[in-house]
Every structure is written in C-alpha cells, then in structure tokens.
Amino acid sequence: MYQGFYNLTSGMLTQSRNLNVISNNMVNLQTPGYKRDKMVSTTFQEEMLYRTGRRYKDNPEPIATTSKIRTADQTYVSYEQGNYDMTEGILDFALGGKGFFCIQTPQGIRYTRNGSFSVDDEGYLELNGAGRVLGKDGPIAITTEDFKVSNQGVITVVPKATGSEDDEDGYGDDETEIEEEVLGTLRIVDFEDYGQLHKEDYGLFSTGQAPQEVEMPSLVWQTLEKSNVDMVEEMTAMMTSQRALQSAAQVLRMYDQIMSKAVTDVGRL
C-alpha cells in the first residue's frame, strides 16, 4: 500500500516534467534552427523481493526486482537536421549538415543553428536578442544591401559596372567592373562531443570544448533551417503523458480514500 504512494507520486512528478519538455518543443515549433528535447526517465533504488516461509526463514527464494521511485534521468537534445525554408531574406542563413554559427554575447561566445539575423544600430550583423554574429576576423559590418553570400559563408559586395566619360565621338569607353569587396566570412564551427553542449535561451548553446573550424561548410543563403520538432509526434507524446498523469492522480485518490477508511471505519472494530 505505502509503496503505491511512492510509485504514483514519483510518476506524477516525472510526467509533469515531461510535459514541460514537450510544451517547450511545441512553443518553439516555428523557431529557426531549434533542436527538440526529449526527456528520458529511469527507476531509483531497485530492490530484490524474496519469498520465505511463515515460520522458517532459511533459504529465501528471489522472485522479482522492484523499484520505489520513477524519476527523470536526463534530457537529450536531438541534433537532427531540420528542413529548409526558402525565405529570400538577404539576412537569412541556413546550415546543411553539422556546424554552428558563433555569436558574441555578454556572457562570452555562444553557438547556434538559428540563422535568422538582422543588423544592429551600428551596422553589424546580429542575432536579435543575443549578440553580434562573428566572422573569422570578428563581428561582420554590413555596409550595403547589395551583397552576395557563397556556400562557404563569404559575404561580398556585388560589383557594379562603370563607364568612363564620353570621348570625342560622344561614346564612353567599355564598362569596367569594380573589384569585389569582402565584408567578412561567417565563422562556422563544430564540436567533437555534442553531449557536452549546454542549451540556453534564444536557441544558443555553450560548452567548455574548444571549437573546431569547419573548413568546407555547406551554407544556404536566403534560407532558414526549420526546427526539427514533429508536431504530430509531440501531440501524441503530450496526450500519452497527460493520460498517465491523470491515471496516477485517480489511483492516488483511491489510495487516500482506502487509507481514510482504514483509519476511521476499520479502526473502530
């Protein structure tokens, strides 16, 4: 009877935490580059059950293993690639395969898959609410909207053709192209062990690992990586967790009523 209180209460607490994880995934369904979380539960304090005689307790026979409490073990992050969303926004970037953008925050350098950038008041490329986007030579200043981005993250100004003044015949010389100006190269890094990445707000990650430069990144310009949250899967998991929580609460209420009867009614006999 008393073991049932432990099992049901711990189950309710575990399902409540699982619902928090699921709801956070659902809220970030439309967040670019978001990576879904998944909580894994485990048992705590497993014990062996033995069968013995009523009078003679020699040679007990093991019959089963039981656990008192179910609890949350760990929350894992799925780094599975999300689908592409073609936005045509000149400040939107998506990464294919592995790799992270580097963001300069007040707390230090953080890493993200969210490539929905903007330009701050001083003209630097930034992740809104987090900090400036780092290139290989520091923060990247966007001085014009006429630029292009290569698959390796090199941001260059689109050259414009110019002509000389009219000559005696009234015609200008052949047009010449201005030399390309490089605004910067996005710094894209990767890590050896994703298990050491710590998830923070704004889709950022922190870690004590040394970042490894991605030599040949696969970057898609004017595109965003969607979150890898599957709404159908999350809805199914949410309903399953809610049913488990409600069932545990109902059985726990029954236990409480039985204990109340044992104290008030049976105790009078």
Short mmCIF file of C-alpha atoms in Angstrom, two decimals, residues 16-17 34 42 45 64 75 85 99 103 113 121-122 143 160-161 209 216 218 236 241 243 245 259-260:
data_model
loop_
_atom_site.label_atom_id
_atom_site.label_comp_id
_atom_site.label_asym_id
_atom_site.label_seq_id
_atom_site.Cartn_x
_atom_site.Cartn_y
_atom_site.Cartn_z
CA SER A 16 4.79 16.75 -15.14
CA ARG A 17 8.45 17.33 -16.05
CA TYR A 34 15.61 24.89 -32.85
CA THR A 42 14.70 5.86 -15.02
CA GLN A 45 16.54 2.39 -5.61
CA ALA A 64 11.34 -10.31 -8.55
CA THR A 75 17.03 15.47 -21.17
CA ASP A 85 12.52 27.24 -45.58
CA GLY A 99 28.17 23.14 -37.70
CA ILE A 103 27.51 34.65 -31.53
CA ARG A 113 21.85 26.95 -35.68
CA ASP A 121 22.13 50.17 -34.87
CA GLU A 122 25.86 50.25 -35.62
CA THR A 143 27.68 48.40 -45.14
CA LYS A 160 28.71 47.30 -60.32
CA ALA A 161 29.79 48.10 -63.84
CA GLN A 209 35.06 22.36 -25.53
CA MET A 216 34.14 23.44 -46.10
CA SER A 218 27.51 23.95 -46.50
CA THR A 236 0.97 12.10 -29.30
CA SER A 241 1.86 11.83 -20.73
CA ARG A 243 -3.27 10.25 -19.59
CA LEU A 245 -0.64 11.77 -15.11
CA MET A 259 -6.33 4.78 3.98
CA SER A 260 -9.05 7.08 5.31
#
